[in-house]
PDB file of C-alpha atoms and ligand atoms in Angstrom:
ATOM      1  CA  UNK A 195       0.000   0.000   0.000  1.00 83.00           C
ATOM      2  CA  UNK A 196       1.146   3.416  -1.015  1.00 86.00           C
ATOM      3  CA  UNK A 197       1.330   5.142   2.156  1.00 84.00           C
ATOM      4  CA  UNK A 198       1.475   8.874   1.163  1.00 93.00           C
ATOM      5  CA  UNK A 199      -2.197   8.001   0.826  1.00 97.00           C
ATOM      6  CA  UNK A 200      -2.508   8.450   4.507  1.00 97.00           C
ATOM      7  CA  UNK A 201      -1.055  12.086   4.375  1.00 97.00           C
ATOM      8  CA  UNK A 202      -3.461  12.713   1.029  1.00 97.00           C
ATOM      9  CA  UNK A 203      -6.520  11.666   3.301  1.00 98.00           C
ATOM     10  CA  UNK A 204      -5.816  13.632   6.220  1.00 97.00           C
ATOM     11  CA  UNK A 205      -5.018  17.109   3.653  1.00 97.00           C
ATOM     12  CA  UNK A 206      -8.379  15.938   2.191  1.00 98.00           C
ATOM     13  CA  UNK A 207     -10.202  15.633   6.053  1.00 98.00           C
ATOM     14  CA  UNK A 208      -8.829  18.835   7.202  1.00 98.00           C
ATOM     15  CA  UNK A 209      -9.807  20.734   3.890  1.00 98.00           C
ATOM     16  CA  UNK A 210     -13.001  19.022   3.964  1.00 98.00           C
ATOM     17  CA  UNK A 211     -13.901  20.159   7.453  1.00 98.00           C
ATOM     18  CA  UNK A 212     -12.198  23.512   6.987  1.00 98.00           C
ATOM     19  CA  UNK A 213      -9.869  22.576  10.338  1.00 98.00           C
ATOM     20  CA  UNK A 214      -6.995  24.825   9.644  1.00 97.00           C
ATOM     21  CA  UNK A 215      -6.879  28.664  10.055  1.00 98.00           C
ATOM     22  CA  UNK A 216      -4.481  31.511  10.228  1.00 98.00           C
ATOM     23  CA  UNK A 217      -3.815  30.999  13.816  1.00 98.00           C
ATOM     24  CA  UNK A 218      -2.753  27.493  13.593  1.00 98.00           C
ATOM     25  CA  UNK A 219      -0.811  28.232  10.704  1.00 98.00           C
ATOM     26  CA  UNK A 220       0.532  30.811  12.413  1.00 98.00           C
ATOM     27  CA  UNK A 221       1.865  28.233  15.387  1.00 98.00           C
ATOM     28  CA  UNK A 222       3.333  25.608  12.720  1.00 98.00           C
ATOM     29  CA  UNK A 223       5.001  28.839  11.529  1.00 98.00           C
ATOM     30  CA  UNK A 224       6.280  29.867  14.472  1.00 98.00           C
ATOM     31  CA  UNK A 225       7.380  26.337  15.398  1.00 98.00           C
ATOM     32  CA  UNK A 226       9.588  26.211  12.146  1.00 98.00           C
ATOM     33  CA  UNK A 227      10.868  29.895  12.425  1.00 98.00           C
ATOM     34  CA  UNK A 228      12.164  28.762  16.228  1.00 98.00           C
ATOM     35  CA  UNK A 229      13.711  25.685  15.475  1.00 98.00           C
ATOM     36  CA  UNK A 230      11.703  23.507  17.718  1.00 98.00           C
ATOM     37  CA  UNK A 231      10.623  20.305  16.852  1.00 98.00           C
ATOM     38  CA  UNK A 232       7.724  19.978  14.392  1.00 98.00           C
ATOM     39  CA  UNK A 233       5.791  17.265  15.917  1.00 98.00           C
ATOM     40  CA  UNK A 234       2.587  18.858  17.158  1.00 98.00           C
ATOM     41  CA  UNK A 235      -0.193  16.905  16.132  1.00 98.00           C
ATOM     42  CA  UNK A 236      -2.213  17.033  13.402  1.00 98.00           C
ATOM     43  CA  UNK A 237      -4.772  19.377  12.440  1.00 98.00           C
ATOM     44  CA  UNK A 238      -7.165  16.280  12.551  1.00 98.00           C
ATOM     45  CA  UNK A 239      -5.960  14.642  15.848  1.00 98.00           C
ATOM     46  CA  UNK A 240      -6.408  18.112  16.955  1.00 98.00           C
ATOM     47  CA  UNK A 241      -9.933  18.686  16.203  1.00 98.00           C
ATOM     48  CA  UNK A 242      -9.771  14.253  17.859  1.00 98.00           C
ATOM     49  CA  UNK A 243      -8.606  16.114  21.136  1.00 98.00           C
ATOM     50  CA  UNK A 244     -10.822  18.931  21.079  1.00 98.00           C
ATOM     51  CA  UNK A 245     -14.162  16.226  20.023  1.00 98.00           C
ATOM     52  CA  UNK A 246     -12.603  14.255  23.721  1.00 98.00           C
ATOM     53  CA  UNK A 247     -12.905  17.209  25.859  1.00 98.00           C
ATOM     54  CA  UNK A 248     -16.181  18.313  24.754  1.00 98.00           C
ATOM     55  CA  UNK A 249     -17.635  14.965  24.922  1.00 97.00           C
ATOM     56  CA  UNK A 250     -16.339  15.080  28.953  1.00 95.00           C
ATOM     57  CA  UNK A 251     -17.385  18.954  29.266  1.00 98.00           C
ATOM     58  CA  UNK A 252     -14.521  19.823  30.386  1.00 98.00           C
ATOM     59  CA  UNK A 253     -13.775  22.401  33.109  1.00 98.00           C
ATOM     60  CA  UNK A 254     -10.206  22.357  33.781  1.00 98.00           C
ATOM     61  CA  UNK A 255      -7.670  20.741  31.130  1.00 99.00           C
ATOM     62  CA  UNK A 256      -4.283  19.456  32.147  1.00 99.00           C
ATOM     63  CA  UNK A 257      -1.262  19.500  29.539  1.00 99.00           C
ATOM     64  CA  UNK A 258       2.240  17.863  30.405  1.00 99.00           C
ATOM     65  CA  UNK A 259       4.214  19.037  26.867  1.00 98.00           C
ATOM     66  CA  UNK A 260       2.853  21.825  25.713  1.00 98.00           C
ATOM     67  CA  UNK A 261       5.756  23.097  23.006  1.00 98.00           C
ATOM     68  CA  UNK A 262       4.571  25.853  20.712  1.00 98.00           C
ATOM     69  CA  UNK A 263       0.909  25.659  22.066  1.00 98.00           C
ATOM     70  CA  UNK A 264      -0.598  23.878  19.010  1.00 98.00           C
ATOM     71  CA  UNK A 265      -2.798  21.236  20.992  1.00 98.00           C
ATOM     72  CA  UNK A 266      -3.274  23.340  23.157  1.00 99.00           C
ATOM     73  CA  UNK A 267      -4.924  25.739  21.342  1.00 99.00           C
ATOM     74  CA  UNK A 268      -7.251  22.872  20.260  1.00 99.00           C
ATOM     75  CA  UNK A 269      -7.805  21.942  23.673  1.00 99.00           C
ATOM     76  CA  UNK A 270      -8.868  25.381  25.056  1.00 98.00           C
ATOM     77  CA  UNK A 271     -11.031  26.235  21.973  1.00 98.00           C
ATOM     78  CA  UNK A 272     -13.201  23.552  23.503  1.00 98.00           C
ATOM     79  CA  UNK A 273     -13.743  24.701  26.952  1.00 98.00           C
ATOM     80  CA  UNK A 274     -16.915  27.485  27.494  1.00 95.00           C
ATOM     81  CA  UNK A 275     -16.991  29.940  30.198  1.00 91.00           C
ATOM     82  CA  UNK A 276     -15.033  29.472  32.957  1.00 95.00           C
ATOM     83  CA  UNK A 277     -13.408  26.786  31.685  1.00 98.00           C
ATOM     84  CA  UNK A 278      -9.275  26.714  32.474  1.00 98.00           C
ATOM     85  CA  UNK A 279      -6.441  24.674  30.880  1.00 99.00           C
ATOM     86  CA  UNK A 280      -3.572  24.182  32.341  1.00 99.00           C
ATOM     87  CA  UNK A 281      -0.112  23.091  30.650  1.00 99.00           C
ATOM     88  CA  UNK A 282       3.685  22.166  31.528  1.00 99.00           C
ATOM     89  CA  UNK A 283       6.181  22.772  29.410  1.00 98.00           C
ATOM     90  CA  UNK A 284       9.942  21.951  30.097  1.00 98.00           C
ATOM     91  CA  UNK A 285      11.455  24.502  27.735  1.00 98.00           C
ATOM     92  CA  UNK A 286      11.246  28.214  28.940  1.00 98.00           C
ATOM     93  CA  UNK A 287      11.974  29.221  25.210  1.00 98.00           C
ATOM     94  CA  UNK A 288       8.799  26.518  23.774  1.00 98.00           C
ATOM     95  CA  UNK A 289       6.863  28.022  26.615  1.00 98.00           C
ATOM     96  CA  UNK A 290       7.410  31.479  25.349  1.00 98.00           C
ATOM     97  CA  UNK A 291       6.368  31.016  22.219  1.00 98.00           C
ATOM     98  CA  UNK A 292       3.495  28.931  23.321  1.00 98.00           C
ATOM     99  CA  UNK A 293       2.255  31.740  25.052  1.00 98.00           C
ATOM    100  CA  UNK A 294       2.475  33.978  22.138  1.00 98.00           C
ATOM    101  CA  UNK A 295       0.188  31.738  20.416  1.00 98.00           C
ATOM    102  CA  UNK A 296      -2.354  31.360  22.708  1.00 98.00           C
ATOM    103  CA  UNK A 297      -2.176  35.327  23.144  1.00 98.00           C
ATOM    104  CA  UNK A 298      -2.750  34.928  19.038  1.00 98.00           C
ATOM    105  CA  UNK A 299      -5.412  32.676  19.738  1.00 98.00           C
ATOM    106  CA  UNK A 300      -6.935  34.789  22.207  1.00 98.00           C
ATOM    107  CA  UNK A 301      -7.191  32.020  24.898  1.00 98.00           C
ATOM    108  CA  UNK A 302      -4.525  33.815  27.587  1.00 98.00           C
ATOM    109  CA  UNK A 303      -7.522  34.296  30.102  1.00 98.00           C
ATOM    110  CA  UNK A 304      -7.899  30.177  29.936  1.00 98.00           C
ATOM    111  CA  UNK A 305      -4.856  29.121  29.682  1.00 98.00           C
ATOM    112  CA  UNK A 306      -1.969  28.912  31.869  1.00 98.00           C
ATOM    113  CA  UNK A 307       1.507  27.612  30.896  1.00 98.00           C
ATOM    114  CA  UNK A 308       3.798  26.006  33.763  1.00 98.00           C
ATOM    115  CA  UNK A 309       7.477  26.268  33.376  1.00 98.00           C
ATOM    116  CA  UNK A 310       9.503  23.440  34.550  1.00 98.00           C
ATOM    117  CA  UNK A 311       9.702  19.560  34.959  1.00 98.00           C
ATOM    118  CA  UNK A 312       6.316  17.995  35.268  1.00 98.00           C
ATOM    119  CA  UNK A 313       7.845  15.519  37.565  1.00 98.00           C
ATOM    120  CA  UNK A 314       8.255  18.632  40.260  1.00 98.00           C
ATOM    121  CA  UNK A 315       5.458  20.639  39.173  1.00 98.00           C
ATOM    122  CA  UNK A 316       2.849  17.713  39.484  1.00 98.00           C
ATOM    123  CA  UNK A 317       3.385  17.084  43.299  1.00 98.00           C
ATOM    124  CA  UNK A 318       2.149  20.882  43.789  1.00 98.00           C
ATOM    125  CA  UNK A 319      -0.995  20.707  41.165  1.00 98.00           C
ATOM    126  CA  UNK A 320      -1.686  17.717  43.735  1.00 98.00           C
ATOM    127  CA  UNK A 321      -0.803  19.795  46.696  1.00 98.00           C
ATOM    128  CA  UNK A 322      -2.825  22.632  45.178  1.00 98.00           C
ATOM    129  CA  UNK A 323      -5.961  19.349  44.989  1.00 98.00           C
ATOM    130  CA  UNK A 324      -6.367  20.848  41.151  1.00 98.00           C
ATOM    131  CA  UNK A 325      -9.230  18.168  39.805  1.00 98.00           C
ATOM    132  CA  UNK A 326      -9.098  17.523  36.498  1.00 98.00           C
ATOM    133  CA  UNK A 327     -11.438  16.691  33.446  1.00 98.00           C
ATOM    134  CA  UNK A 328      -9.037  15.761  30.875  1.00 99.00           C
ATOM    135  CA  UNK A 329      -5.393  14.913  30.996  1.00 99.00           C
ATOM    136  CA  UNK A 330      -3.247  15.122  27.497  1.00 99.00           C
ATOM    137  CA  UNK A 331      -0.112  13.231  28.178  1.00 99.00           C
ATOM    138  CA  UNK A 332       2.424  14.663  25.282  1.00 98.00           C
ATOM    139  CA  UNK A 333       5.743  15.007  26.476  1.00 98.00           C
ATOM    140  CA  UNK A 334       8.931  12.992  27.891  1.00 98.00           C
ATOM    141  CA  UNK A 335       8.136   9.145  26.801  1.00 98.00           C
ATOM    142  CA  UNK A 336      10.351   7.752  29.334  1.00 98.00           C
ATOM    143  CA  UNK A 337       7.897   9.217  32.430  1.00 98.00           C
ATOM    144  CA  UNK A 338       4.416   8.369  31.025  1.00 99.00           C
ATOM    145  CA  UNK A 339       3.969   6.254  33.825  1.00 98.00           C
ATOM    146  CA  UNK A 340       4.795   8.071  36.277  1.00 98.00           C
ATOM    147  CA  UNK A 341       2.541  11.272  34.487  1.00 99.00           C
ATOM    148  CA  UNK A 342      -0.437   8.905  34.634  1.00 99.00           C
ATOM    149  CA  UNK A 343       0.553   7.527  38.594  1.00 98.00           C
ATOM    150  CA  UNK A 344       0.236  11.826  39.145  1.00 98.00           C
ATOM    151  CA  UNK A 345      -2.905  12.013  36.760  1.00 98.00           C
ATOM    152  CA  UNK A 346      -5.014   9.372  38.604  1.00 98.00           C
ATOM    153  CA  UNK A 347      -4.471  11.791  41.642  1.00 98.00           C
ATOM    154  CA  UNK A 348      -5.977  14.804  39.982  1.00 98.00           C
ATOM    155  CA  UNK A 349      -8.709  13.008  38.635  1.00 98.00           C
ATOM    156  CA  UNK A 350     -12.077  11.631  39.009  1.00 98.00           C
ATOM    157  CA  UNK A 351     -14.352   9.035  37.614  1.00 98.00           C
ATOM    158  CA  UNK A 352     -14.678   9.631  34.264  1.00 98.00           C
ATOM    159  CA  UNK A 353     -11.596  11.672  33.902  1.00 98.00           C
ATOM    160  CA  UNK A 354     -10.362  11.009  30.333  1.00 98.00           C
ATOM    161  CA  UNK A 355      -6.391  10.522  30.044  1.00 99.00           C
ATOM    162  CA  UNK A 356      -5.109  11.001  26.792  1.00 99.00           C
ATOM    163  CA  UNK A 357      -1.875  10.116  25.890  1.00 99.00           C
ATOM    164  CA  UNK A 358       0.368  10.963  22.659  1.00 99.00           C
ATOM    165  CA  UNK A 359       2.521   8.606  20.919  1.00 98.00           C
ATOM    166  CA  UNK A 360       2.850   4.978  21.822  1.00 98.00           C
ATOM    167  CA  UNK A 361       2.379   3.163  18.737  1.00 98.00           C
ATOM    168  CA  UNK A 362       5.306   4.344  17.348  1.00 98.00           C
ATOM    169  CA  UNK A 363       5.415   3.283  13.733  1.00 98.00           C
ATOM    170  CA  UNK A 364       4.277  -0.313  15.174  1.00 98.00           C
ATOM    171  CA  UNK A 365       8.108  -0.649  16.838  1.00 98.00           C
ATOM    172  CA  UNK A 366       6.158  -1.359  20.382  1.00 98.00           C
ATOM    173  CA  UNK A 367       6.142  -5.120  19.061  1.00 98.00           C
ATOM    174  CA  UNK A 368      10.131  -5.135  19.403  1.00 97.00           C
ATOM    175  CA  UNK A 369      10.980  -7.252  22.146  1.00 94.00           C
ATOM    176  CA  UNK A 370      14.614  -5.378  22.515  1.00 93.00           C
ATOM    177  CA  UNK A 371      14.309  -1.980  20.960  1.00 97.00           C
ATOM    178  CA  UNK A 372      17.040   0.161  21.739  1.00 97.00           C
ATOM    179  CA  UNK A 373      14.509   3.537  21.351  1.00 98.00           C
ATOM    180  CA  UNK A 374      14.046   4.828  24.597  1.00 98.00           C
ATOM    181  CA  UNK A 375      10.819   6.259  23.138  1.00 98.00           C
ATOM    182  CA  UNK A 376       9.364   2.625  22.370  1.00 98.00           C
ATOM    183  CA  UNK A 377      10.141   1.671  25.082  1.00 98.00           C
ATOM    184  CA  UNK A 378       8.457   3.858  27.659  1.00 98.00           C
ATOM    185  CA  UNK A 379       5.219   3.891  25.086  1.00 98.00           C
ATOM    186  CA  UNK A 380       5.455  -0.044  25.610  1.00 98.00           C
ATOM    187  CA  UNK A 381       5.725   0.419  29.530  1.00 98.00           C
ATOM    188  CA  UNK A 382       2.765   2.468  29.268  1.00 98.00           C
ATOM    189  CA  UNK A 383       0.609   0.522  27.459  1.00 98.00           C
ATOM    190  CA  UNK A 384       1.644  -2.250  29.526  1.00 98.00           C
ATOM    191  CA  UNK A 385       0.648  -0.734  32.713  1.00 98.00           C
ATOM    192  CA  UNK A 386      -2.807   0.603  31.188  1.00 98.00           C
ATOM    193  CA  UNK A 387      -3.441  -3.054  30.077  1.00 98.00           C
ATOM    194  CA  UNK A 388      -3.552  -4.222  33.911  1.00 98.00           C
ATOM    195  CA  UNK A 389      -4.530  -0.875  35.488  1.00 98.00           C
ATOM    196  CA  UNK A 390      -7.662  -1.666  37.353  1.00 98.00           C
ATOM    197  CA  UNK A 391      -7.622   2.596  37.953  1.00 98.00           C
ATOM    198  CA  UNK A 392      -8.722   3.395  33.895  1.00 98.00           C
ATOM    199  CA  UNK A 393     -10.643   1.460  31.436  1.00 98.00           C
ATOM    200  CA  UNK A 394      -8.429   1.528  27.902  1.00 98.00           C
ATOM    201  CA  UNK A 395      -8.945   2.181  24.304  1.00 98.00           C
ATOM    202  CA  UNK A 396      -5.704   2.374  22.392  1.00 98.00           C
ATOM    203  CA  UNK A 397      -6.089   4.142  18.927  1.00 98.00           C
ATOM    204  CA  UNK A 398      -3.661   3.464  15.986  1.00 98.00           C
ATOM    205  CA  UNK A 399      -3.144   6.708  13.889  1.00 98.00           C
ATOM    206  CA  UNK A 400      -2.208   7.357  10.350  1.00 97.00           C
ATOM    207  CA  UNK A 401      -2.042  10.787   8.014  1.00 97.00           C
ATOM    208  CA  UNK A 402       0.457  13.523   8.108  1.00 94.00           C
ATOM    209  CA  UNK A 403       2.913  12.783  11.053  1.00 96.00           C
ATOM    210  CA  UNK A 404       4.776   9.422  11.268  1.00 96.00           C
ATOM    211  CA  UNK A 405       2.178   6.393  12.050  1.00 97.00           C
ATOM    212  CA  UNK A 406       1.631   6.329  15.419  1.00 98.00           C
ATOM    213  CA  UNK A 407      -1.302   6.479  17.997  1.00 98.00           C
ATOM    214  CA  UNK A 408      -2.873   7.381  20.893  1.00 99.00           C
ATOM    215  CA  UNK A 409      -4.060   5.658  24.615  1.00 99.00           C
ATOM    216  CA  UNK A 410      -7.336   6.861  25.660  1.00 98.00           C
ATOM    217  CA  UNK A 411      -7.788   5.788  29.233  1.00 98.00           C
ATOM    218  CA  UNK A 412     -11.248   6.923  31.638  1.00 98.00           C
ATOM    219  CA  UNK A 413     -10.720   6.655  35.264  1.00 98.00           C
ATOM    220  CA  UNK A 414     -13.207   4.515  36.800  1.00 98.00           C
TER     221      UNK A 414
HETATM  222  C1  DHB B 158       8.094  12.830  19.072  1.00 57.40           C
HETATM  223  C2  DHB B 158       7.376  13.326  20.136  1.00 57.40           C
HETATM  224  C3  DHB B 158       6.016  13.521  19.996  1.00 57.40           C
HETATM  225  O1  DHB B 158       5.255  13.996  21.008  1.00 57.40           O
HETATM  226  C4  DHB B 158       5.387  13.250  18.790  1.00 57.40           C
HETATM  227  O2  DHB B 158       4.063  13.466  18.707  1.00 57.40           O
HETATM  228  C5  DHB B 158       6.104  12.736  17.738  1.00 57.40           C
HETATM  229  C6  DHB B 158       7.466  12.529  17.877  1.00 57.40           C
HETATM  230  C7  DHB B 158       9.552  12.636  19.211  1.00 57.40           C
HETATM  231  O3  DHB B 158      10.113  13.109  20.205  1.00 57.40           O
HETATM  232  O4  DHB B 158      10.142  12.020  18.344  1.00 57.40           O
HETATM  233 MG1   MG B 159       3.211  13.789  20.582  1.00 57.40          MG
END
């Protein structure tokens, strides 16, 4: 099978649906134009994470990745009222230019970017009792389990935990893979598979990014 078929489909789903516009071109631009990784997600897995939080009504939105603010920006365009998202971001220079977007976006009064390892800054969002709706999971592989052991404690049933990446172009089936990557995505799934704290639906992706997929967990 041809695969640039996958990438044709998904230009054809987000033309189709009209799911790109000057502001998230904008952040791709400003991704590119700062040298940071261009691995946001996709215009359609996107308007996927923005369909999950308004099927939970979400309130309050956690982020652990945020980089230039893409999903993020599809996150918080789902939330009404006083609805608040809240994302982590390692990099003080992604974090600035996440901000910018959302500014762009004009989202600042719902959104609020955390500087600084998620590992240190979940403790206090525990501390602080924050109680989440939805959890996106989209940033260091290696720690996804120890994001979701932190995410079960700002959640509630039917919190929906979302997390980025762990198909991997299919190299989770490697029994020895030398990825680091592949092989926290496979701890993860692992874990989720005997987790009596979520029920589990892992989705394999395809389109414009590198095949790959997505763990959508609800906390019982
Ligand atoms: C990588 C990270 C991501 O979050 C993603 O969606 C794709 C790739 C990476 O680090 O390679
Ligand atoms: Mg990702």
């Amino acid at each position: 099978m041809d695969e640039t078929i996958f990438s044709k489909v998904d230009d054809y789903l987000i033309d189709l649906f009209s799911l790109d516009d000057d502001v998230l071109k904008r952040v791709r631009e400003s991704i590119k134009e700062n040298e940071m990784p261009e691995i946001s997600v996709s215009a359609n897995q996107g308007q996927f994470l923005y369909m999950m939080a308004k099927l939970c009504n979400a309130k309050q939105i956690l982020e652990i990745g945020a980089l230039g603010g893409y999903s993020t920006i599809w996150l918080a365009r789902a939330l009404d009222g006083n609805g608040k998202l809240t994302s982590i971001e390692l990099e003080l220079k992604h974090a600035e230019v996440a901000k910018e977007n959302i500014a762009r976006a004009g989202l600042s009064d719902k959104v609020e970017i955390l500087v600084g390892d998620a590992l240190k800054i979940l403790p206090e969002l525990v501390k602080d009792k924050m109680l989440t709706d939805l959890i996106f999971i989209d940033a260091e592989k290696t720690q996804y389990v120890s994001y979701f052991n932190y995410a079960v404690k700002l959640a509630k049933k039917g919190t929906v935990i979302i997390a980025d990446n762990v198909i991997r172009e299919g190299q989770i089936l490697e029994e020895n893979s030398s990825d680091e990557m592949v092989n926290g995505a496979k701890k993860y799934n692992e874990m989720l598979s005997k987790s009596d704290k979520v029920i589990t639906s892992i989705v394999q992706q395809v389109g414009k990014k590198a095949y790959d997929g997505m763990a959508i967990s609800i906390v019982k």
